[in-house]
Coordinates of C-alpha atoms in Angstrom, one line a residue:
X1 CA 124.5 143.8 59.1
X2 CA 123.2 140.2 58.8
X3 CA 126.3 139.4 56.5
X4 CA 128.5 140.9 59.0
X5 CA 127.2 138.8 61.7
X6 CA 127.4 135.7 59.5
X7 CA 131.3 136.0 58.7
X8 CA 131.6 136.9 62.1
X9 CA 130.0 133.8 63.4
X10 CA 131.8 131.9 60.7
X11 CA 135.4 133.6 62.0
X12 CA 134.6 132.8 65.8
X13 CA 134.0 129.2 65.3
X14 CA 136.9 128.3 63.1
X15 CA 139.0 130.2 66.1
X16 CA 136.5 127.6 68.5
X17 CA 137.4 124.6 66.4
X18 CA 140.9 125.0 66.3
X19 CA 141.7 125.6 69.5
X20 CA 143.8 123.1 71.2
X21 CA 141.7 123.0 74.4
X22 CA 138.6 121.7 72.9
X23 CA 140.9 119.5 70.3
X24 CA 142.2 118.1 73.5
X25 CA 138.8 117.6 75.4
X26 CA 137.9 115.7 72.4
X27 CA 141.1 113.3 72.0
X28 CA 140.9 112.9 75.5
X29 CA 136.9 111.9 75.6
X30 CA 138.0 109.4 72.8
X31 CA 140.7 108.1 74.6
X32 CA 138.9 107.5 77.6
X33 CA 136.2 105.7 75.9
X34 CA 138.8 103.3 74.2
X35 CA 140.4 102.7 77.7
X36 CA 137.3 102.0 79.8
X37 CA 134.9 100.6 77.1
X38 CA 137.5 97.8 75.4
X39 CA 141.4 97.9 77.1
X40 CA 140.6 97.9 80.4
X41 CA 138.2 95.5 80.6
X42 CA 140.1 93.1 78.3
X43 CA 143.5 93.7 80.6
X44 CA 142.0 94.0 84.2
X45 CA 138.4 92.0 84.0
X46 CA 138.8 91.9 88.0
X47 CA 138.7 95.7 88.1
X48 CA 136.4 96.5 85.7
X49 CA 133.9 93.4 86.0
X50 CA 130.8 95.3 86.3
X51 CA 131.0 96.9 82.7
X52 CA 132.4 93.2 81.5
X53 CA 130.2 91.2 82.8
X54 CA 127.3 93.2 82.3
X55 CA 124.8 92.4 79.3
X56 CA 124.3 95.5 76.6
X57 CA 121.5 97.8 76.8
X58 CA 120.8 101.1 74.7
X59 CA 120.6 102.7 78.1
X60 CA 124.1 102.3 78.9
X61 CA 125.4 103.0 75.7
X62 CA 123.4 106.7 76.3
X63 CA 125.5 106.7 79.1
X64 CA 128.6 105.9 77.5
X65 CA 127.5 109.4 75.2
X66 CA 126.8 111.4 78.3
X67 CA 129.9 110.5 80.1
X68 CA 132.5 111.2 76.7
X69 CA 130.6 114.3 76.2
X70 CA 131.0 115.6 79.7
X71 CA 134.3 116.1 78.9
X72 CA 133.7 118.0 75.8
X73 CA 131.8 120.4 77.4
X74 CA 134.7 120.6 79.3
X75 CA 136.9 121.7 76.6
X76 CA 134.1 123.6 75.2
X77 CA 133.8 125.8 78.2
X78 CA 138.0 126.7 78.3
X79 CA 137.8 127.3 74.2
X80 CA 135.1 130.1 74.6
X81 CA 136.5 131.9 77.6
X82 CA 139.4 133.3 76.4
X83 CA 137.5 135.1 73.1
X84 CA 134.7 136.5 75.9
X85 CA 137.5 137.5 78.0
X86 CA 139.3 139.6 75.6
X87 CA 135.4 140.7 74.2
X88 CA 135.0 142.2 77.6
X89 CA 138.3 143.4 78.5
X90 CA 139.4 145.0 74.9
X91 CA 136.1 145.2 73.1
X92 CA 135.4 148.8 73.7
X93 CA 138.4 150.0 71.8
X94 CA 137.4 147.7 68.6
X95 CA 136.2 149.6 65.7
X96 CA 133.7 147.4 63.8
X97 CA 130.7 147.3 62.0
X98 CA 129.0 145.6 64.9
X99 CA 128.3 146.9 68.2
X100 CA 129.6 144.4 71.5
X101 CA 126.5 143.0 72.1
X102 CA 126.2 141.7 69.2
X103 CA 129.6 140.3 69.0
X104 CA 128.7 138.2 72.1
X105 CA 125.2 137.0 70.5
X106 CA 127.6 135.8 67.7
X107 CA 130.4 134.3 70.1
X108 CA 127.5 132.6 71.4
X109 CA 125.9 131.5 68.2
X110 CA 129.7 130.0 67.3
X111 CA 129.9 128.2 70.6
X112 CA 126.6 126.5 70.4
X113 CA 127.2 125.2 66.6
X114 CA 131.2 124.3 67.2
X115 CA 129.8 122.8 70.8
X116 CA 126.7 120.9 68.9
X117 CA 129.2 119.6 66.1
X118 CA 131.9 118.1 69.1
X119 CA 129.3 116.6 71.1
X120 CA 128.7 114.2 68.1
X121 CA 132.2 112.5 69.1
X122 CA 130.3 111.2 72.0
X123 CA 128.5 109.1 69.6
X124 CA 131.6 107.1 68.8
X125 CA 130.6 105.1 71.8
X126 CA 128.2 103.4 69.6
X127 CA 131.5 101.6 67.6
X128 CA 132.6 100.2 70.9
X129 CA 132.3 96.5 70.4
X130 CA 129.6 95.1 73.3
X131 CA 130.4 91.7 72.7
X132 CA 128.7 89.3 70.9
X133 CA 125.0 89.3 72.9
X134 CA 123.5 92.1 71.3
X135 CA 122.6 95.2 72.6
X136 CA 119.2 95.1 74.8
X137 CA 115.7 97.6 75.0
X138 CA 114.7 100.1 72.4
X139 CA 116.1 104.0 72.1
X140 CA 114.6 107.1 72.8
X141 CA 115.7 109.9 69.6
X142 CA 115.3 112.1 73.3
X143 CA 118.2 111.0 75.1
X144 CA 120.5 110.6 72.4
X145 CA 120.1 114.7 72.1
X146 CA 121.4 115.2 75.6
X147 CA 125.3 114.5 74.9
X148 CA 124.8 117.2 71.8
X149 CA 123.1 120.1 74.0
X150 CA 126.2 119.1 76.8
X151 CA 129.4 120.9 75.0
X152 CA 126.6 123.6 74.0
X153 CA 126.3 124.2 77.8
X154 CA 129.3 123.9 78.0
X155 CA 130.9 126.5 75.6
X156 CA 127.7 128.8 76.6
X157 CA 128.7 129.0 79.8
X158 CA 132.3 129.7 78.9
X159 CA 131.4 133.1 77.1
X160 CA 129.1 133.8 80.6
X161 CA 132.7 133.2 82.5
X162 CA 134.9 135.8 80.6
X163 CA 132.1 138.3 80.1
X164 CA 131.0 138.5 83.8
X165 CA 134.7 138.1 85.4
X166 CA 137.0 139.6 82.7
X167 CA 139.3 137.7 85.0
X168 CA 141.9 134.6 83.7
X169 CA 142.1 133.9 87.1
X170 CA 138.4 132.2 87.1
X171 CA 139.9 130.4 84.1
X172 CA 142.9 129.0 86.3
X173 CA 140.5 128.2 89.0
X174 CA 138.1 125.9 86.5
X175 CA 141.2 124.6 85.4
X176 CA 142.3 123.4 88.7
X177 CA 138.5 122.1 90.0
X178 CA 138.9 119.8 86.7
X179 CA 142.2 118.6 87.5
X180 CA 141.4 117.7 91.0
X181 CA 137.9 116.5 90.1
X182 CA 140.0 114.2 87.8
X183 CA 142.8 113.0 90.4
X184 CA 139.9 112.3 93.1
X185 CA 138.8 109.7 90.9
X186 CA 142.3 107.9 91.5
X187 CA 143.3 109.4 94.9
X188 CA 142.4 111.3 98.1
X189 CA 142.2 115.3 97.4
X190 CA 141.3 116.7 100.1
X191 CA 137.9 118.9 100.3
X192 CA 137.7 117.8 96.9
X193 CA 136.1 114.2 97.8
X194 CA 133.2 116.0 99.8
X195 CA 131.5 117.7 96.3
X196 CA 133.4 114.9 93.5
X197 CA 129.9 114.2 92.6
X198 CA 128.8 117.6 92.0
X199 CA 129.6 117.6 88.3
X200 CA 128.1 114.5 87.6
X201 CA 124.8 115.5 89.4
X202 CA 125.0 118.7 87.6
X203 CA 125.1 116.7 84.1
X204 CA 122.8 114.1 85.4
X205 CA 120.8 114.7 88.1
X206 CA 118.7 111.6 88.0
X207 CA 119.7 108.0 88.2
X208 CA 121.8 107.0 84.5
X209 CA 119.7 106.0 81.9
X210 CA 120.4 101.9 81.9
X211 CA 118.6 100.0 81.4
X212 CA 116.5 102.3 79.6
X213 CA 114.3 104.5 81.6
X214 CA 113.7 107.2 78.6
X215 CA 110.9 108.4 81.0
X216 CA 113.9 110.4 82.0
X217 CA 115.2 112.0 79.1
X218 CA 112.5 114.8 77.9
X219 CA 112.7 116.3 81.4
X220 CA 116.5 116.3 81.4
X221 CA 116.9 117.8 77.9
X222 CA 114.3 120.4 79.3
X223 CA 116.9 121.2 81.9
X224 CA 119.8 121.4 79.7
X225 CA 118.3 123.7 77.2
X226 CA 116.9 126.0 79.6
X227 CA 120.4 126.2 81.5
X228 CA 122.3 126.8 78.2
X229 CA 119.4 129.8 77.9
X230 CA 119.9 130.6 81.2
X231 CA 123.9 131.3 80.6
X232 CA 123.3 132.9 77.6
X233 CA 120.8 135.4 78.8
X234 CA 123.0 136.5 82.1
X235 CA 125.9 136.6 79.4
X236 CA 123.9 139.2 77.4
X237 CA 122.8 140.9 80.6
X238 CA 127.1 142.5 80.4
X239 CA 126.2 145.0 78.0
X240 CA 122.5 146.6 78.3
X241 CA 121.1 148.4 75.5
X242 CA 118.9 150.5 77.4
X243 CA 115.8 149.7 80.1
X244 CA 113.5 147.7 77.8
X245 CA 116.3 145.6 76.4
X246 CA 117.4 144.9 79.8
X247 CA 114.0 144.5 81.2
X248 CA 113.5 141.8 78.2
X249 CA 116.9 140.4 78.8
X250 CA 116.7 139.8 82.5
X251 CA 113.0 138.3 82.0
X252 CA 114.5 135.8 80.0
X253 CA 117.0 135.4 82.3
X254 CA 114.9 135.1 84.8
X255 CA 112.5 132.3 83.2
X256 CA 115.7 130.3 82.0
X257 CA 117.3 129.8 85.7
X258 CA 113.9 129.3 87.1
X259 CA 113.1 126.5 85.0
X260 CA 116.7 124.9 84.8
X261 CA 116.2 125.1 88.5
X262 CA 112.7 123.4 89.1
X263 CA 113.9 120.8 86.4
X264 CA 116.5 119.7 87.9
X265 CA 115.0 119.5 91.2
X266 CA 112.1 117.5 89.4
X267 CA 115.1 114.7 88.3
X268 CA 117.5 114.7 91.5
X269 CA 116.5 112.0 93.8
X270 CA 113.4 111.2 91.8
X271 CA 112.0 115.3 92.7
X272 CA 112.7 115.0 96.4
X273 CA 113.9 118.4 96.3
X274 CA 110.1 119.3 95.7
X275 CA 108.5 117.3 98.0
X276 CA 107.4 114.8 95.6
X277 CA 108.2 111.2 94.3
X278 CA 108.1 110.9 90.3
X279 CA 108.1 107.2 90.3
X280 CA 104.6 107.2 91.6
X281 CA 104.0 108.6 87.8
X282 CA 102.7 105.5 86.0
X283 CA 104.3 107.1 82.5
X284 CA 107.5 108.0 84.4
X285 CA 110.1 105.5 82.9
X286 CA 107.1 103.2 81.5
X287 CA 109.0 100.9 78.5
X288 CA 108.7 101.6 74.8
X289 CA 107.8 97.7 74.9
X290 CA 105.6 95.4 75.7
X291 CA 106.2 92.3 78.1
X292 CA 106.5 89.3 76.3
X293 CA 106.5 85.7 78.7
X294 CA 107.3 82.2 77.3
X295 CA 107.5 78.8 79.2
X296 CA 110.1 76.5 77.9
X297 CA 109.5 74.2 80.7
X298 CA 108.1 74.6 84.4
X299 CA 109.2 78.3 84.6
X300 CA 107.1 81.1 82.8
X301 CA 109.5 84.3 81.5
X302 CA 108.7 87.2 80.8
X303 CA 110.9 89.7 79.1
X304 CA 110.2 93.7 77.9
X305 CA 110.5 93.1 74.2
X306 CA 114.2 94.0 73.5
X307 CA 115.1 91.7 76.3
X308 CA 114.0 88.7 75.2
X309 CA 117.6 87.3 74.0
X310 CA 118.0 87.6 78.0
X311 CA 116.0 84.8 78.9
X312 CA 118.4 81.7 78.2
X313 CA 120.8 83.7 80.5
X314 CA 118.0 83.5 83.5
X315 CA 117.5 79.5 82.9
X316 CA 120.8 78.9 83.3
X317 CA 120.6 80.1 87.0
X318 CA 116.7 78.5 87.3
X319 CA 116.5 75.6 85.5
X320 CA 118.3 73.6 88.2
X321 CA 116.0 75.3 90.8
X322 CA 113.2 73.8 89.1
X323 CA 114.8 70.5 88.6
X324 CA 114.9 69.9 92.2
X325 CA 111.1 70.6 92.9
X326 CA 108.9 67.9 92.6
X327 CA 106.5 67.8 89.2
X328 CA 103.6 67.9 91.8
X329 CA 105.0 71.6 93.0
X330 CA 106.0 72.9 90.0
X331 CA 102.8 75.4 89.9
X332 CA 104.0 76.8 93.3
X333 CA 107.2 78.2 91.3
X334 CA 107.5 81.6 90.7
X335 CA 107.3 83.9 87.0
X336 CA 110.5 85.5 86.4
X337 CA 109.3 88.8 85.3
X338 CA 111.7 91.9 84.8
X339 CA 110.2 94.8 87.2
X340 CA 112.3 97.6 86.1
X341 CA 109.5 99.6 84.4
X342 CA 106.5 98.2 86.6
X343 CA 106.0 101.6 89.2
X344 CA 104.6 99.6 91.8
X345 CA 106.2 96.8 91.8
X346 CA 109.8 98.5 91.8
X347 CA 108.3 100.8 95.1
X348 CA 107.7 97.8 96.6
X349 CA 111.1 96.9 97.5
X350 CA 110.8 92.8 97.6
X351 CA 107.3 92.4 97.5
X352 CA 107.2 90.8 94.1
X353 CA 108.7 88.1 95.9
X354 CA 105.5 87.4 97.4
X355 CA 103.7 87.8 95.0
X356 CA 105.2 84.9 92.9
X357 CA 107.6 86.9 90.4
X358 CA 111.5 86.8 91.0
X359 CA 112.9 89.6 89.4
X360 CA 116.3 89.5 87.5
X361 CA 117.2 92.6 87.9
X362 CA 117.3 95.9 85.5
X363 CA 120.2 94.9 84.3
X364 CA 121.8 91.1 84.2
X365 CA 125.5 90.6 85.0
X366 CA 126.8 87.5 83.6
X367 CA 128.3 86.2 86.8
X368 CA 127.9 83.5 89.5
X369 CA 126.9 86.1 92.0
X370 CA 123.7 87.2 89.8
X371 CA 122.5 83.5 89.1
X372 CA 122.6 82.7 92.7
X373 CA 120.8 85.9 93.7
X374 CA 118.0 84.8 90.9
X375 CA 118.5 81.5 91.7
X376 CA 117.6 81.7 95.6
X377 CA 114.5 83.8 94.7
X378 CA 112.9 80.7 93.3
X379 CA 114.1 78.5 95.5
X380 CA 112.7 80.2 98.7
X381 CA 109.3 80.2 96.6
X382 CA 109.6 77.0 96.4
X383 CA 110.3 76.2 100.0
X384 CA 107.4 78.7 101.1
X385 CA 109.4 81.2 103.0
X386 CA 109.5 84.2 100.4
X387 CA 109.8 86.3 103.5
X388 CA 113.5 85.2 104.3
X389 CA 114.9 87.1 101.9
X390 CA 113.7 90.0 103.6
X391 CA 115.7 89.2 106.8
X392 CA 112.1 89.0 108.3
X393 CA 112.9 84.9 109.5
X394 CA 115.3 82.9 110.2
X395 CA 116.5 78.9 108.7
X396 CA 118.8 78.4 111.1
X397 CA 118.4 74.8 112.8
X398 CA 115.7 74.0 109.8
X399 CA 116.3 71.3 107.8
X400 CA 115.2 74.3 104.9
X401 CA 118.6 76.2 105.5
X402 CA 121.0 73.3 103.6
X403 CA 118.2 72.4 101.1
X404 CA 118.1 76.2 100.4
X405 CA 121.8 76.3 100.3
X406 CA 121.9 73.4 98.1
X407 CA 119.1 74.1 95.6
X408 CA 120.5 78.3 95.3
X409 CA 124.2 76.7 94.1
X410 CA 124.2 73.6 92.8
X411 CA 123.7 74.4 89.4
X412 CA 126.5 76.9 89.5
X413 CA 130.0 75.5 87.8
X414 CA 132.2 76.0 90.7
X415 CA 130.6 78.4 92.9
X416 CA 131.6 77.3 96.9
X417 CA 130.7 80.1 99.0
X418 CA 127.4 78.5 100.5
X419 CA 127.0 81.1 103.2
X420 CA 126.8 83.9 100.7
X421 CA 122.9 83.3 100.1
X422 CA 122.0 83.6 103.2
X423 CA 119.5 86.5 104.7
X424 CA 119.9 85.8 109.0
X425 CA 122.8 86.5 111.1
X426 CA 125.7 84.3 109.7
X427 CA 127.4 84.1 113.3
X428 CA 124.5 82.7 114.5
X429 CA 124.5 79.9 111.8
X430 CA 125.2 75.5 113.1
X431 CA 128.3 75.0 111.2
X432 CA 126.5 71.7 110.8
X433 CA 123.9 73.1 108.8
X434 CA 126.3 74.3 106.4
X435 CA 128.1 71.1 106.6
X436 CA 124.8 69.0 105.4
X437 CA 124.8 71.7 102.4
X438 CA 128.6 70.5 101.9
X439 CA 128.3 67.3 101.8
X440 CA 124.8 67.3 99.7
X441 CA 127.2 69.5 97.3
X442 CA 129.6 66.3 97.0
X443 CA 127.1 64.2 96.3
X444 CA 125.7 63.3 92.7
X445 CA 123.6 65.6 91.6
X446 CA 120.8 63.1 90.6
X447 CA 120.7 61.3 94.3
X448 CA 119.9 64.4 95.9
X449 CA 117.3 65.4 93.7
X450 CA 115.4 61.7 94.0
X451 CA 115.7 62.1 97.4
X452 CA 114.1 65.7 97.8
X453 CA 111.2 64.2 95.6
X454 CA 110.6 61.2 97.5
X455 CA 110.4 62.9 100.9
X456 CA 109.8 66.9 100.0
X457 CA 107.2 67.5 102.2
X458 CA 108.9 66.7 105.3
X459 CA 111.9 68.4 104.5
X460 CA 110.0 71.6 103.5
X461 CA 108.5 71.4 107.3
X462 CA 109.4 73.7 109.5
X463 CA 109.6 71.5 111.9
X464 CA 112.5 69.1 110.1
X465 CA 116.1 69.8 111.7
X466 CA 118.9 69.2 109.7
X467 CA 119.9 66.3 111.5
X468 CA 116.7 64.7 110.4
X469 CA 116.8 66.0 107.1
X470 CA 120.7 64.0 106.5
X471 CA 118.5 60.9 107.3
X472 CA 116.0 61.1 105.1
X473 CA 118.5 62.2 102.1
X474 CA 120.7 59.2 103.1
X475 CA 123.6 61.4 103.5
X476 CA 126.5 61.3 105.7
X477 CA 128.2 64.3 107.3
X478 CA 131.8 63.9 107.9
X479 CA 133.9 65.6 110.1
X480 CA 135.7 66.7 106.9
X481 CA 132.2 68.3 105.9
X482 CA 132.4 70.2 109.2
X483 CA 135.8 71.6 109.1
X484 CA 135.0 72.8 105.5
X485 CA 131.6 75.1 106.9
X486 CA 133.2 76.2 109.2
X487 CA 136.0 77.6 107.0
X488 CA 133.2 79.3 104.9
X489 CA 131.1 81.1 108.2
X490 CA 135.0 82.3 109.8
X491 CA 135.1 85.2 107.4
X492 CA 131.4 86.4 108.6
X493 CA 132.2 85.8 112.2
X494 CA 135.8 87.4 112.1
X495 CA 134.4 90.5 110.7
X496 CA 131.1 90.4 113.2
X497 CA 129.6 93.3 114.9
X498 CA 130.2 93.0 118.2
X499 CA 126.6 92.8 120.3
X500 CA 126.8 95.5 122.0
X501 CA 128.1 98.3 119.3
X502 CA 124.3 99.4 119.0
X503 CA 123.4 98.7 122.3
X504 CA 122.7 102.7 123.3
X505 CA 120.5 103.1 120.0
X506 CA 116.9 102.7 120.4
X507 CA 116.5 100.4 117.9
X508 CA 119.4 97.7 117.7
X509 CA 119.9 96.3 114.3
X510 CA 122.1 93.6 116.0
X511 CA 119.7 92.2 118.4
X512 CA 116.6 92.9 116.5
X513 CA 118.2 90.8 113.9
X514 CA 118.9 87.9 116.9
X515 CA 115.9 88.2 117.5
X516 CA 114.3 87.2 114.2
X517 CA 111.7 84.5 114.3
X518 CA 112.1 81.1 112.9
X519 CA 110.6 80.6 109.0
X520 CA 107.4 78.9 109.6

């Protein structure tokens, strides 16, 4: 009996291994990952800038994994249906030393080892080169199981499709959901777009792993494992061997889809499906590492150990921030502190601000736009208004806007859009304010500074106009000054709200945003 079972396991998954739907799945996973992860980016940077530009972490390399496995499990699920289909359909008139359900336990036994075996392609995303910074955080030995169990899902619920339908229609069916789920990443299916994310929720339900929240991971292996049980048991549920069996079966069953359910509801939108919020949980996505800080110069940073190769990326968009503040208000600058793991800090969207820490960001893109976003939260610090950055006041008029504009860009090679920092209505912006922040642009770099330290604390007034403020830097605003802001704030005013789109809502994001008060 048990060496009947054996060869027979052994038979079904050379017949899994060879079959040319899962050989594809697996060519086609390794494809992709050599398109997204190295040709793409090199041939279209502009298209695929976010996975260019963004720095390494083990996190998105586990997401790399779970995305090429995805479509293993694919394959997986199309090589197992047509052996369950023919179990069901023609099984009864096989003569063989074992019975049909146990022919299905060892279908099922194949699937899982031949799925288990092709889900280790996905690991080929770790010989993707990441460039030359090196790759960021620690690992959790958790996460890197998930693209494993996925083909096992996958080919497990593959058998539970041709035992339960005995139908190659729900074969052509799946077939056609994945081509379509495949073209709507490219084009407009219709119907399709409303549920394109369904898969990926299904595989992931919570947010992806990078940076490196392997809080995650036990939770979502826990719901992988108990929906491979869950399609296994219904599977065996075809053919009963009398009441206890099924009674035993269908218990199983039971527990399996119950628990695959609550899990998942306990990752999808952080368990909002149960009425609950599992970043409240101190341990939820707490760091493998500790917080390491350093201060090179007038700027503490502080890095989660893994990260700390990070830091000479963040004083390139500070440093110039600091340069610009007087020694004597140097301790009024701000830590930059990573956030991503620190539960309350994260809840509190923008409150960190306050509380004297600008926060890089999970993960850093090495681009203009990310040094200027880092850069302005030091700079506002600086200037005292932390709170403008949460639309909450406005610099408009103040000779704070162009110093703000100034001090968030300057240190950026070639970066001209000085509008794009701002946080107040951009149609409601002096073009001459931007033009002071033009011309301060055009001048030397080292006569603006002496000037901000030899009359700082009148320009950090609220009560300094800009006017004033071109005075006391010794700088003269042109005409051609002028013509170039207001080049920069047509863009935001030619694609303006109108004032009265929101005018029947109760609360009118348009006026309550004219409305804002002054930075004091």
């Amino acid at each position: 009996m048990i060496a009947s079972f054996a060869r027979l396991v052994a038979f079904e998954s050379r017949r899994l291994a060879r079959s040319p739907l899962l050989l594809a799945s697996i060519a086609f996973s390794l494809v992709t990952v050599v398109i997204l992860e190295v040709l793409v980016p090199t041939a279209y940077r502009d298209w695929a800038s976010q996975r260019t530009d963004a720095l390494p972490t083990w996190g998105g390399v586990v997401d790399d994994a779970i995305a090429t496995a995805k479509y293993i499990a694919a394959g997986m699920f199309f090589a197992a249906f047509p052996p369950a289909l023919r179990e069901a359909r023609h099984g009864h008139s096989v003569v063989a030393p074992l019975d049909r359900r146990t022919r299905i336990v060892a279908l099922l036994a194949a699937a899982l080892l031949v799925g288990g075996a092709a889900g280790t392609v996905s690991f080929t995303v770790l010989l993707v080169p990441r460039g030359p910074v090196a790759v960021a955080g620690g690992i959790s030995t958790t996460a890197f199981v998930v693209p494993v169990v996925l083909p096992m899902v996958g080919g497990a619920l593959g058998v539970l499709a041709g035992v339960w339908t005995r139908s190659w229609i729900a074969m052509i069916a799946a077939a056609l959901a994945t081509v379509a789920y495949g073209a709507a990443r490219f084009i407009t299916v219709p119907v399709v777009d409303q549920f394109y994310g369904l898969p990926d929720v299904l595989v992931q339900p919570a947010d992806p792993y990078e940076p490196g929240r392997w809080g995650m991971a036990p939770t979502h292996l826990a719901y992988l494992l108990l929906a491979l049980g869950a399609c296994a048991t219904v599977a065996l549920l075809r053919h009963r061997r009398g009441r206890r069996d099924t009674i035993a079966i269908a218990t199983a069953a039971a527990i399996c889809v119950a628990g695959s359910a609550v899990t998942f509801a306990g990752q999808y939108g952080y368990g909002v499906l149960l009425g609950i919020d599992i970043r409240k949980w101190a341990d939820w996505s707490a760091p493998d590492a500790d917080m390491v800080c350093q201060t090179p110069s007038a700027i503490t940073y502080c890095a989660y150990e893994g990260y700390g190769h990070w830091v000479p990326y963040w004083r390139q968009a500070v440093e110039p921030v600091a340069r610009a503040v007087p020694e004597s208000e140097h301790d009024r600058l701000p830590t930059v502190r990573q956030v991503t793991f620190d539960v309350p800090l994260r809840l509190d969207s923008g409150g960190w601000i306050a509380q004297g820490i600008a926060d890089p960001g999970s993960v850093w893109y090495d681009r203009p736009e990310a040094r200027v976003d880092l850069a302005d939260q030091v700079a506002l610090v600086a200037l005292g208004a932390p709170e403008y950055r949460a639309y909450s006041c406005k610099f408009a008029g103040q000779a704070r806007l162009p110093l703000y504009l100034w001090m968030t860009t300057y240190g950026i090679e070639g970066y001209r859009d000085l509008v794009y920092p701002t946080y107040e209505d951009q149609t409601a912006i002096d073009p001459a304010d931007i033009a002071l922040a033009v011309a301060m642009s055009e001048t030397p770099d080292d006569e603006v500074i002496a000037a901000l330290h030899r009359h700082w604390d009148r320009l950090v007034s609220p009560q300094t106009t800009t006017a004033q403020a071109a005075g006391l830097l010794g700088i003269e605003v042109t005409p051609a000054h002028l013509e170039s802001a207001e080049a920069m704030l047509a863009p935001y005013i030619g694609t303006a709200v109108p004032v009265d789109a929101f005018a029947s809502m109760e609360d009118d994001p348009v006026s309550r945003m004219r409305a804002t008060p002054h930075c004091r």
